[in-house]
XYZ file of C-alpha atoms in Angstrom:
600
model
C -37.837 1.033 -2.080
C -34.262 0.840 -1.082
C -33.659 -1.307 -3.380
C -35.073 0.498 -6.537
C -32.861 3.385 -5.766
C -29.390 1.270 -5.352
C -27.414 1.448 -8.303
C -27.457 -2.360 -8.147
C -30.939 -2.245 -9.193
C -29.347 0.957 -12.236
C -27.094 -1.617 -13.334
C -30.170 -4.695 -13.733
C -32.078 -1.991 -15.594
C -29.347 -1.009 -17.668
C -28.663 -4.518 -18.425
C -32.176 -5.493 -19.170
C -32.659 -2.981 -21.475
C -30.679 -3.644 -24.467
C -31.316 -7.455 -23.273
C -35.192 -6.952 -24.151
C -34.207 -5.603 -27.085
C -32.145 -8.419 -28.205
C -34.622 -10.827 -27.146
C -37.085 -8.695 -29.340
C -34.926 -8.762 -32.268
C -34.229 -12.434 -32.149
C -37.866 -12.895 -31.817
C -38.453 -10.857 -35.008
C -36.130 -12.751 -37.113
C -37.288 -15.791 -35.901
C -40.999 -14.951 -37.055
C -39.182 -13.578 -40.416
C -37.543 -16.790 -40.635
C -40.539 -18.857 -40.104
C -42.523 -17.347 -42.349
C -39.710 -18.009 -45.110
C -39.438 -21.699 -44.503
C -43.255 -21.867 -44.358
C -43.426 -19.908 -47.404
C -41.524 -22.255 -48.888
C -42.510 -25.694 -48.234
C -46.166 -24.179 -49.432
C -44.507 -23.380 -52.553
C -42.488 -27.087 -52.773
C -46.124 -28.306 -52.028
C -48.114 -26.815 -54.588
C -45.766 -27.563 -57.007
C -46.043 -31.208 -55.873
C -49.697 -30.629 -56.453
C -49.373 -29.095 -59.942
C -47.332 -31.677 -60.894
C -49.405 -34.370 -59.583
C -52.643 -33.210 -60.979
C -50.919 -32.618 -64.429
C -49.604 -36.161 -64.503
C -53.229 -37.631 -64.013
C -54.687 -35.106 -66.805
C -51.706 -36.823 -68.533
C -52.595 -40.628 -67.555
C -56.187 -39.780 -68.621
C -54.869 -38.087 -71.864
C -53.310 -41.221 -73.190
C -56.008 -43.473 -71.833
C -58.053 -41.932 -73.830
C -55.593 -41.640 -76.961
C -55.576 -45.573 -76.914
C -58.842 -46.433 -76.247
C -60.782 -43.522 -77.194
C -62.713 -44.354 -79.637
C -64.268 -47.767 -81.562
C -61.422 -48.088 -83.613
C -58.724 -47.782 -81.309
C -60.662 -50.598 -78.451
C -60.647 -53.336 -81.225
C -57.250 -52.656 -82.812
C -55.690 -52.758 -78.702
C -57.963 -54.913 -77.788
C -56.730 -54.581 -74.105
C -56.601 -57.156 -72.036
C -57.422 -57.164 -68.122
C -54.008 -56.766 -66.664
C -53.724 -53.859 -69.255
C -57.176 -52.260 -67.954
C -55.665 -53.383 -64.282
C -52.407 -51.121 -64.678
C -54.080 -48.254 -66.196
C -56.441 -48.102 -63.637
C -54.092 -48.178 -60.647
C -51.597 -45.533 -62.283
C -55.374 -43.213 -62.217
C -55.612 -44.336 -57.947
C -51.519 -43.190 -57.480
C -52.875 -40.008 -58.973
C -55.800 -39.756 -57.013
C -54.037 -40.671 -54.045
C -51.074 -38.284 -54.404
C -53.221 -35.666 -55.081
C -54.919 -36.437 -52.036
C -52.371 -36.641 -49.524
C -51.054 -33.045 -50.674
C -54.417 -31.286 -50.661
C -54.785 -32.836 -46.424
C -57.395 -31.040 -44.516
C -58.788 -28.437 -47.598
C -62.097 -30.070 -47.728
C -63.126 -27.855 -50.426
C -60.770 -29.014 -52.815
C -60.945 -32.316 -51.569
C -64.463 -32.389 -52.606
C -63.407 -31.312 -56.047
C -60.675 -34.482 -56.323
C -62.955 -36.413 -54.943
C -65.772 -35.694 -57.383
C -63.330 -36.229 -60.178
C -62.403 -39.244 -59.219
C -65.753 -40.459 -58.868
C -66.562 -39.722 -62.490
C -63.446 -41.271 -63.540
C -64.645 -44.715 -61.368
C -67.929 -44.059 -63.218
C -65.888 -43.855 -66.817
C -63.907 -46.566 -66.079
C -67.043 -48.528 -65.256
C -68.448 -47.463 -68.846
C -64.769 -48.525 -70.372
C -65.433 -51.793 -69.194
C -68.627 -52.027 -70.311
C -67.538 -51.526 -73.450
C -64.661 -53.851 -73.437
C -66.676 -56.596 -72.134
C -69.712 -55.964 -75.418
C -66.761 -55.882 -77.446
C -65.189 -59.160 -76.628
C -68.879 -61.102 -76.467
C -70.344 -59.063 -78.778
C -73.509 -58.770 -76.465
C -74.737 -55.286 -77.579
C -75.592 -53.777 -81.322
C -74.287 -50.356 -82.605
C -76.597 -48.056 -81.257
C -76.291 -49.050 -77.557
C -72.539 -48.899 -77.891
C -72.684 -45.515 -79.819
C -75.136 -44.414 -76.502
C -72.110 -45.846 -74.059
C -69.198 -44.042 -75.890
C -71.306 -40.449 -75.474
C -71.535 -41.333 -71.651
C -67.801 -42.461 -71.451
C -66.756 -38.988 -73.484
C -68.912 -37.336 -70.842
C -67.316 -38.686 -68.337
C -63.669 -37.954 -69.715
C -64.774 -34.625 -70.420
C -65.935 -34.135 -66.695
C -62.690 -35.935 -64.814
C -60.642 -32.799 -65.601
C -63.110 -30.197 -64.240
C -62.541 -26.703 -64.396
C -62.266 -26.802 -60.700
C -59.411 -29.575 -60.997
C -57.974 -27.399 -63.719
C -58.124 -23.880 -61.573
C -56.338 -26.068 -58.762
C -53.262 -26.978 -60.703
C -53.193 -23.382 -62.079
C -53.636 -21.945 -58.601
C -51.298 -24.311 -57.199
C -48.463 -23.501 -59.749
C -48.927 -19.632 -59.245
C -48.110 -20.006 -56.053
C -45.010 -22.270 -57.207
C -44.036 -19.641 -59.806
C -44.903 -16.806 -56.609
C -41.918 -18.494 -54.485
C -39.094 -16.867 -55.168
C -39.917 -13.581 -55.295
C -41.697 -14.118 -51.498
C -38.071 -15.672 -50.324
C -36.672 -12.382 -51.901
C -39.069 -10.154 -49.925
C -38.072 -12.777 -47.041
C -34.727 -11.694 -46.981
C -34.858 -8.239 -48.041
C -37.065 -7.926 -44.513
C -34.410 -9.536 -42.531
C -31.328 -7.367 -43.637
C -33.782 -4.143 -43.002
C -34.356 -5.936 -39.539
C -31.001 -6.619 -39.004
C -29.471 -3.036 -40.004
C -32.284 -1.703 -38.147
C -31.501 -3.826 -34.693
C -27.977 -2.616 -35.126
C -28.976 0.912 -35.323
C -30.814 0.915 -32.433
C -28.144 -1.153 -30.427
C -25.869 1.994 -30.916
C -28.230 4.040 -29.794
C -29.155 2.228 -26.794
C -25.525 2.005 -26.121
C -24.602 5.568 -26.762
C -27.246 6.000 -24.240
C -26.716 4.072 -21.614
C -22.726 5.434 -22.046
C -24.218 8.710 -21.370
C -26.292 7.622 -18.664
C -23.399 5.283 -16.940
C -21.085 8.251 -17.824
C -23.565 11.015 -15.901
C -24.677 8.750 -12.854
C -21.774 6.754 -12.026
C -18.198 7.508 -13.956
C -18.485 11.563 -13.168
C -19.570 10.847 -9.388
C -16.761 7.952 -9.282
C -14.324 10.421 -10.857
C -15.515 13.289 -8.147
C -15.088 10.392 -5.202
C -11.339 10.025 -6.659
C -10.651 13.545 -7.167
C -11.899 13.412 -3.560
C -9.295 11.456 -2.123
C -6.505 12.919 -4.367
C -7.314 15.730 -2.178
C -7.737 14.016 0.793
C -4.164 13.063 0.517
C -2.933 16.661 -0.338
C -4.876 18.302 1.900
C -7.302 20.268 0.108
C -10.581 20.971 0.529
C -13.102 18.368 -1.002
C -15.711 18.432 -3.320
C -19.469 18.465 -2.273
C -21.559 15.881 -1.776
C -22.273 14.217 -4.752
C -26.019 12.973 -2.678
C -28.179 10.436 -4.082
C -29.490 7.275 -2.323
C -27.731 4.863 -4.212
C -24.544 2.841 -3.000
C -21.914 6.013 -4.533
C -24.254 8.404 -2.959
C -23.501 6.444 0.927
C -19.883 5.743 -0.344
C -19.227 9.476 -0.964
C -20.975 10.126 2.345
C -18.645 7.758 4.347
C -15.471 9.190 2.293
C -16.798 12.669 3.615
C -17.337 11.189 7.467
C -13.921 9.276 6.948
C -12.567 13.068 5.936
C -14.674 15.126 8.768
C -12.789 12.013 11.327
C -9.437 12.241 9.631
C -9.629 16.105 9.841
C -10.803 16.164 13.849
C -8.002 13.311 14.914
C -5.143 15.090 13.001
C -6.753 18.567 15.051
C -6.828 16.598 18.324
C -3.107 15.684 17.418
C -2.216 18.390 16.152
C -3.601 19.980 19.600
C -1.479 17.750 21.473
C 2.157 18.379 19.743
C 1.394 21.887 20.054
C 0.638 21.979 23.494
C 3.503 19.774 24.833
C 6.346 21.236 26.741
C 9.194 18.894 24.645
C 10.312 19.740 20.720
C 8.873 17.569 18.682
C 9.993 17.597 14.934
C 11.091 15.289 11.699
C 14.641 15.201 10.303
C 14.729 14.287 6.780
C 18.331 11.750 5.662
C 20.339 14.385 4.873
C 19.527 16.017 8.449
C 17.458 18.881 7.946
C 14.388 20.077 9.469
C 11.245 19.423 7.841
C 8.690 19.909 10.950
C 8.515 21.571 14.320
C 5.771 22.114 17.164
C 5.549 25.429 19.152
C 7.929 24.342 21.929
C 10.587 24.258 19.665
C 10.467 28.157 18.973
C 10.403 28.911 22.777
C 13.187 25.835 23.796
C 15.733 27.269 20.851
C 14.570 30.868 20.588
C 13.866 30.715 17.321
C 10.559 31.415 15.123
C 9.351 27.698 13.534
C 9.259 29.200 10.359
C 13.439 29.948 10.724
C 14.236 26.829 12.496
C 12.252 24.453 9.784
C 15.341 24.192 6.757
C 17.746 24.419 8.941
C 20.325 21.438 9.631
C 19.660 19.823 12.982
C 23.415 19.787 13.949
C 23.600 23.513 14.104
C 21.619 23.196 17.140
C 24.368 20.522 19.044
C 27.044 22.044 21.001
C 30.170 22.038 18.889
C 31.521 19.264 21.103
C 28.915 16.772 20.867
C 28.693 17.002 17.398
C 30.084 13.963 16.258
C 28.158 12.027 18.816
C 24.601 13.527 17.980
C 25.672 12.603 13.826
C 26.795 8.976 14.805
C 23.454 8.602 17.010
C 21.345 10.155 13.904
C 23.309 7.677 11.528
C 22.700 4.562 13.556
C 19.250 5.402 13.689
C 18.876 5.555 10.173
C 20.451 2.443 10.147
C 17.425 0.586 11.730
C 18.551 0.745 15.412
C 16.369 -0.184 18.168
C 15.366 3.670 19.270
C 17.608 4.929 22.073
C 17.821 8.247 23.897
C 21.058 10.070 24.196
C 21.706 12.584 26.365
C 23.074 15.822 24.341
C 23.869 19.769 25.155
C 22.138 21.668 23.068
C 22.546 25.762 22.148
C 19.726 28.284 21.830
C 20.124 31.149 18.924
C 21.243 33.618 21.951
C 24.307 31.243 22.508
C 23.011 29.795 25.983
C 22.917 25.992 26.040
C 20.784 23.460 28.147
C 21.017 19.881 28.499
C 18.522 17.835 26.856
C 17.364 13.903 26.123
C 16.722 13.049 22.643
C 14.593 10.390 21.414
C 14.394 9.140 17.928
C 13.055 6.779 15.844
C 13.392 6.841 12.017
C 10.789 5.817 9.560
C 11.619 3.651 6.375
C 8.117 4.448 4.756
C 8.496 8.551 5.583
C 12.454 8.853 5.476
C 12.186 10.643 8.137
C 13.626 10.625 11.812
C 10.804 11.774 14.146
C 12.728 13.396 17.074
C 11.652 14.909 20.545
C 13.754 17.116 22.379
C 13.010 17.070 26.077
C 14.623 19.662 28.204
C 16.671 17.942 31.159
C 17.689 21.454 32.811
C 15.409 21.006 35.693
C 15.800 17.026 36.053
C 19.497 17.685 35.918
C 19.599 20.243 38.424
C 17.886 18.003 40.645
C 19.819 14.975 40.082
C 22.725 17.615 40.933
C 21.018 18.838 44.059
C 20.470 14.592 45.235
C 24.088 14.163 44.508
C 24.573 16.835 46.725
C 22.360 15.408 49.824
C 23.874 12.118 49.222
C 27.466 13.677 50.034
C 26.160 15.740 52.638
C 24.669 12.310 54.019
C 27.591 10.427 53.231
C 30.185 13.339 54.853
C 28.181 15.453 56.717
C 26.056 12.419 58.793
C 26.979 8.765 58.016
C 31.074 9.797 59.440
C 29.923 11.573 62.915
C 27.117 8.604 63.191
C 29.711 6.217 62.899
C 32.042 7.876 65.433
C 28.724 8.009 67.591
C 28.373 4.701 67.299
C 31.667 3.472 68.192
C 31.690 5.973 70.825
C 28.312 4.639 72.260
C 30.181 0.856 72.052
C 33.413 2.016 73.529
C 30.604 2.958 77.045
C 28.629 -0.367 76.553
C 32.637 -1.909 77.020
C 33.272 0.298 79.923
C 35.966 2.165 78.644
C 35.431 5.216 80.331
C 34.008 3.918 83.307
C 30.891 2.792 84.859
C 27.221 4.627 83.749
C 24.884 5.612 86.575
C 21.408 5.005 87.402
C 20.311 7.642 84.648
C 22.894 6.849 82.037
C 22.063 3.332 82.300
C 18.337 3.969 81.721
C 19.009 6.035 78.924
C 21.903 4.510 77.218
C 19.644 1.873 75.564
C 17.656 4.180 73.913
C 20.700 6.533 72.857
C 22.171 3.529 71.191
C 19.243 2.274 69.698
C 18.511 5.346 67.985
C 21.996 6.044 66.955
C 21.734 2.748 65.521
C 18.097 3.657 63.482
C 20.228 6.721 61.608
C 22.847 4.754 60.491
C 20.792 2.062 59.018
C 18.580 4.757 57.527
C 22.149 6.462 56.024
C 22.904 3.308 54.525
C 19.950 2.439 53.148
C 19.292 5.431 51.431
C 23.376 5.330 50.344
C 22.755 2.088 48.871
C 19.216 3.177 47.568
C 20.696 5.845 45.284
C 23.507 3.411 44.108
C 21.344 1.132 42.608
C 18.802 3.362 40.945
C 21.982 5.447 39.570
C 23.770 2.325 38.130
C 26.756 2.453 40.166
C 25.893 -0.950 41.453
C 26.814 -3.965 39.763
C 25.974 -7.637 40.428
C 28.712 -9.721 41.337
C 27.120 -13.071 40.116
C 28.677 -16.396 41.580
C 27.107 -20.200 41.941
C 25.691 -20.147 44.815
C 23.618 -22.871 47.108
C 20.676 -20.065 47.994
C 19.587 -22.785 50.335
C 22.857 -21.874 52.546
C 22.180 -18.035 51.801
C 18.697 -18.243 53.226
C 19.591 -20.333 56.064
C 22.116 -18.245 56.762
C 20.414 -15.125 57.598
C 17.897 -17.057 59.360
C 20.700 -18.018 61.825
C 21.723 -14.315 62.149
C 18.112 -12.988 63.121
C 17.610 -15.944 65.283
C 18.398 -13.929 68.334
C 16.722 -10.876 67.491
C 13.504 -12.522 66.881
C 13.500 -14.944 70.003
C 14.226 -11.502 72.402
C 10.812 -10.483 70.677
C 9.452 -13.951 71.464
C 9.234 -14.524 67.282
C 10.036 -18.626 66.095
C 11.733 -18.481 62.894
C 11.012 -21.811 60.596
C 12.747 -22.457 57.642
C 12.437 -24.721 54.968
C 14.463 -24.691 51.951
C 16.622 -27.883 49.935
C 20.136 -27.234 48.122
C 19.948 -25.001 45.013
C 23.122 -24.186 43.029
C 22.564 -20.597 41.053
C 24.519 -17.372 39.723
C 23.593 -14.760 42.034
C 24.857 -12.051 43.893
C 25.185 -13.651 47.580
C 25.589 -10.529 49.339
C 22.347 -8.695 48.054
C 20.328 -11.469 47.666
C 21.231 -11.850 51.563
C 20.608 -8.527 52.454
C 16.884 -8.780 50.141
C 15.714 -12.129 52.522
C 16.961 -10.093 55.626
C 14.850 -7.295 54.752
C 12.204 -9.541 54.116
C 12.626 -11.327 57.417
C 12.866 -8.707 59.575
C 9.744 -6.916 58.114
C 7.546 -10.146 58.825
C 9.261 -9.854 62.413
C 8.268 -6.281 62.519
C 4.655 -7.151 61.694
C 4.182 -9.780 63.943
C 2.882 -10.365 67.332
C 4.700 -12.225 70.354
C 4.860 -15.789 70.426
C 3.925 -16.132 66.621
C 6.156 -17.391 64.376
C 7.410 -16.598 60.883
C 8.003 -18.731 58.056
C 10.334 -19.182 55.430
C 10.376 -21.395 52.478
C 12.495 -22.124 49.523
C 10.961 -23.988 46.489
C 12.170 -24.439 42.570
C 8.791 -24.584 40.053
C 8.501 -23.714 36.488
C 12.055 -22.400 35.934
C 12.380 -19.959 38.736
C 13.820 -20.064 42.307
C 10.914 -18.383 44.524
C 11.694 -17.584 48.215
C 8.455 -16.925 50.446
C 8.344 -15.006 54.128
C 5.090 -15.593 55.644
C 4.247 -13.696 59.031
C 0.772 -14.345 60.776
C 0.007 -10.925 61.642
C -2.629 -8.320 61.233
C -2.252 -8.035 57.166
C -2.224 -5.325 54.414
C -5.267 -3.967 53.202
C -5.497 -3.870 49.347
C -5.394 -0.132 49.018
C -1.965 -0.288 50.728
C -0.382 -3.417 48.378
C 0.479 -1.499 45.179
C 2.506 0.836 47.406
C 3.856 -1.331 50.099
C 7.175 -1.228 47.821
C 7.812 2.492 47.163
C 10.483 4.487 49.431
C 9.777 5.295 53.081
C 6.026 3.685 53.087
C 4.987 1.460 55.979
C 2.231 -0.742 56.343
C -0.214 0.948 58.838
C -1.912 -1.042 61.667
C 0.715 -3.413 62.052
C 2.824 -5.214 65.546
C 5.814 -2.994 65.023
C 7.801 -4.794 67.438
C 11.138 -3.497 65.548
C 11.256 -0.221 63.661
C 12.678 0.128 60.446
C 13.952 2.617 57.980
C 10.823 2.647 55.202
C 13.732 1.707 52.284
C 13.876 -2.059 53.326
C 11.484 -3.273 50.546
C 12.003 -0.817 48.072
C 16.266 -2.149 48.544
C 14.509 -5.676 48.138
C 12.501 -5.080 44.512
C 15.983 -3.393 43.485
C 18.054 -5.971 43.800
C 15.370 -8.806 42.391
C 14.869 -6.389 39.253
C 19.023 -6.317 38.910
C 18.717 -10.440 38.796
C 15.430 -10.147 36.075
C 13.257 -11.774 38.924
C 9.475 -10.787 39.899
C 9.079 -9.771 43.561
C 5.212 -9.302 44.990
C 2.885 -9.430 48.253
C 0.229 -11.495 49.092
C -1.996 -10.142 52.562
C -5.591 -10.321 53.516
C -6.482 -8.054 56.192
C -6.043 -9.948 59.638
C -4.674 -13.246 58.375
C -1.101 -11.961 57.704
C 0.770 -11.486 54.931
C 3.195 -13.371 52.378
C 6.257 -11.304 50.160
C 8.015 -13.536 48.135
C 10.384 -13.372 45.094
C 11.373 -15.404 42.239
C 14.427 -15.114 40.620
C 14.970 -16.939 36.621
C 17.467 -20.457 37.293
C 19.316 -19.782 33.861
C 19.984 -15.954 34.916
């Protein structure tokens, strides 16, 4: 049923049609033209009768012009190979005549009657050749044979054998004029075939040009306006392949519409300007935030030129940084002070990226004020840290040492029992100052790497040796294993990443256990492992183990720490391009190791 609605099965129909009728006229000739060429070899043949019968009324004629009477037998006197040839020229005649008439066994019957008479005169001829030569019979019985013979003559050219040759050369004579009636049928055919062709194909023109050219010509107007954004057409329906085509346009439309919404929904509720720059740098787009972030209605700020919304002082860097990225850049941000239409400016991060096939630079404008001010604000703690903490807590600290050496005296009972604790705390601040110092001086960039060959073998070992004492006061066995490796890195913070990692195995480990370190080259990379045998991480707790100030719960914690250890350590393995991870199972201990790129 399908099927016989699909305009595949249109197009066999439509096909078929004039096909049929073709085949129809083709047949038609063909039956014209048969006729004609049967029409004609009847004719050929009855003239090949005609002719045949009027050459053995002409054989007869002069047989009996020689021999036809008493006077003419004994002046030719014929002899038997005379009689022989004269009869078989009358048995060629017979015999042609035959052969043409076939299966008509009327007429047959006719020939074959007349050629029995003419066996019966020739039988009488003979007779009265043979009474002629011996002389064996007297007038009268001759005179009786010659009445038979004439009888017979008379009889071999019947009126039926007569009627045939007529008959026969009518239809002859008929010939032409049926050839002529022939052909005049086949032109009126053929004009009348080609008539109806242009009909059929005026037609099925209409019929292609009503089912399937309009609706293809409303499915292209369709997408014209697709493209423009107009509304489209109706349905054009049916249950034919255009009909589910114009259906799926109309779903592809209804999808198109409700994703560009959805976006559309999205740009205009973001916080950051979003808008398109055309190459000579004027606006061509903007979201809402842009009217609230400049203070300026969309429909004023699209048109305008995107410069006029730099400070003056930054112009010439914004223009360069549009320019390069019309250029084919890789897409940067650049950090730019921008100025409302009230004269108040804000700082702001731009992010572009231009498009070859739009011409276009698709921009968003993110407003930095806040980030800024707080960047501003963790400058400020970091100098208060750095003036206001890390200088007293050193002066602590050496003042604390200056006691331990006994510069200003002995300590009593009580001074002694809390000295250790004084110091040790003292001690905790500091680290935590530095750490977080040195925290914000890598994430801000003011850290560089001072890459040198190094044997990390040494570097490892090294700070092995300098927690060595620590660890055996907590009753900890450090084991190392690690051969000579020669790479560029920076000694001092890869040193200060494996003490890190050291000291948090120690800090997670029970008494008398030991903690492992290893050293190993594979597939390119340099990877350092610290193993500790203690009570694990739980896998909720991995992802995080490396963020600022987290600490594994459940855990020994023979030796406090700061919290910034490991984040320090991923740092400083990112800086080198390295991978740095965790592997723990809850109650079997726990591995961190790093890997670090040989050609770095």
């Amino acid at each position: 049923m399908m099927f016989a609605n699909s305009l595949t099965a249109r197009v066999v129909v439509l096909c078929l049609v004039p096909l049929m009728f073709q085949l129809g006229l083709l047949g038609a000739l063909e039956n014209l033209r048969a006729q004609s060429e049967a029409d004609l070899d009847r004719s050929i043949k009855s003239r090949a009768i005609s002719d045949a019968i009027n050459q053995l009324a002409h054989d007869i004629f002069d047989i009996e012009s020689m021999y036809g009477h008493e006077t003419a037998l004994v002046q030719a006197a014929p002899t038997e190979a005379d009689f022989k040839v004269q009869l078989a020229r009358l048995h060629k005649d017979y015999d042609a005549i035959e052969a043409l008439i076939g299966n008509d066994s009327r007429r047959m019957a006719i020939v074959q009657k007349s050629r029995n008479t003419a066996d019966e005169a020739l039988k009488l001829f003979t007779a009265l050749r043979d009474s002629q030569e011996h002389r064996s019979a007297d007038w009268k019985e001759r005179e009786s044979l010659w009445w038979k013979l004439r009888a017979c003559a008379v009889n071999i050219m019947s009126e039926e054998m007569i009627e045939i040759g007529k008959s026969e050369k009518a239809q002859a004579a008929r010939s032409p004029e049926v050839q002529r009636e022939f052909r005049t049928k086949i032109r009126q055919l053929v004009f009348a075939g080609a008539g109806v062709n242009l009909l059929l194909a005026g037609l099925l023109a209409l019929y292609l040009t009503r089912t399937i050219i309009l609706r293809l010509k409303k499915i292209n107007e369709n997408a014209v306006r697709l493209a423009n954004d107009l509304p489209l057409n109706p349905p054009t329906g049916g249950a034919d392949e255009l009909g589910a085509l114009d259906a799926s346009f109309h779903n592809m439309a209804n999808a198109l519409k409700e994703s560009v919404r959805k976006e559309q929904a999205v740009t205009d509720n973001m916080r950051d300007c979003i808008f398109s720059i055309d190459g000579e740098g004027t606006i061509m787009r903007a979201n809402p935030a842009c009217s609230s972030m400049f203070k300026i209605e969309n429909e004023d700020l699209v048109g305008r030129r995107f410069i006029d919304l730099i400070e003056t002082s930054e112009i010439d860097t914004a223009y360069t940084f549009m320019l390069t990225q019309q250029e084919g850049a890789e897409p940067k941000n650049l950090d730019v002070t921008m100025k409302r239409r009230d004269g108040t400016t804000f700082d702001a991060l731009w992010s572009a990226r231009w498009s070859p096939d739009e011409k276009a630079l698709y921009s968003i404008i993110s407003d930095q004020s806040e980030r800024i001010q707080a960047e501003r604000l963790k400058q400020e703690v970091v100098a208060m840290v750095t003036h206001d903490l890390r200088v007293p807590l050193s002066v602590m600290q050496n003042f604390l040492q200056f006691i331990e050496n006994g510069y200003y005296g002995n300590l009593n009972e009580k001074g002694l029992k809390f000295f250790p604790g004084t110091k040790r705390n003292c001690n905790q601040m500091l680290d935590l100052t530095n750490d977080l110092l040195e925290l914000e001086k890598i994430k801000s960039g003011m850290m560089e790497l001072d890459l040198e060959n190094t044997d990390l073998a040494e570097v490892v070992k090294q700070c092995v040796e300098t927690l060595t004492p620590v660890a055996e006061e907590f009753g900890l066995k450090l084991e190392v294993t690690a051969e000579p490796l020669q790479m560029r890195v920076d000694s001092k913070l890869i040193s200060r990443t494996v003490t890190n990692l050291v000291s948090n195995a120690m800090k997670h480990s029970p008494r008398d256990a030991k903690v492992q370190i290893e050293l190993k080259q594979h597939d390119g990379v340099a990877q350092v492992s610290v193993r500790d045998f203690g009570t694990g991480i739980a896998k909720e707790e991995q992802e995080k183990i490396f963020e600022r100030f987290h600490q594994a719960s459940g855990s020994a914690k023979q030796i406090t720490g700061t919290g910034l250890g490991l984040t320090i350590c991923k740092l400083v393995v990112d800086m080198h391009g390295g991978k740095i991870w965790v592997e723990s199972e809850k109650g079997k201990g726990s591995t961190f190791a790093f890997a670090l790129p040989l050609e770095s």
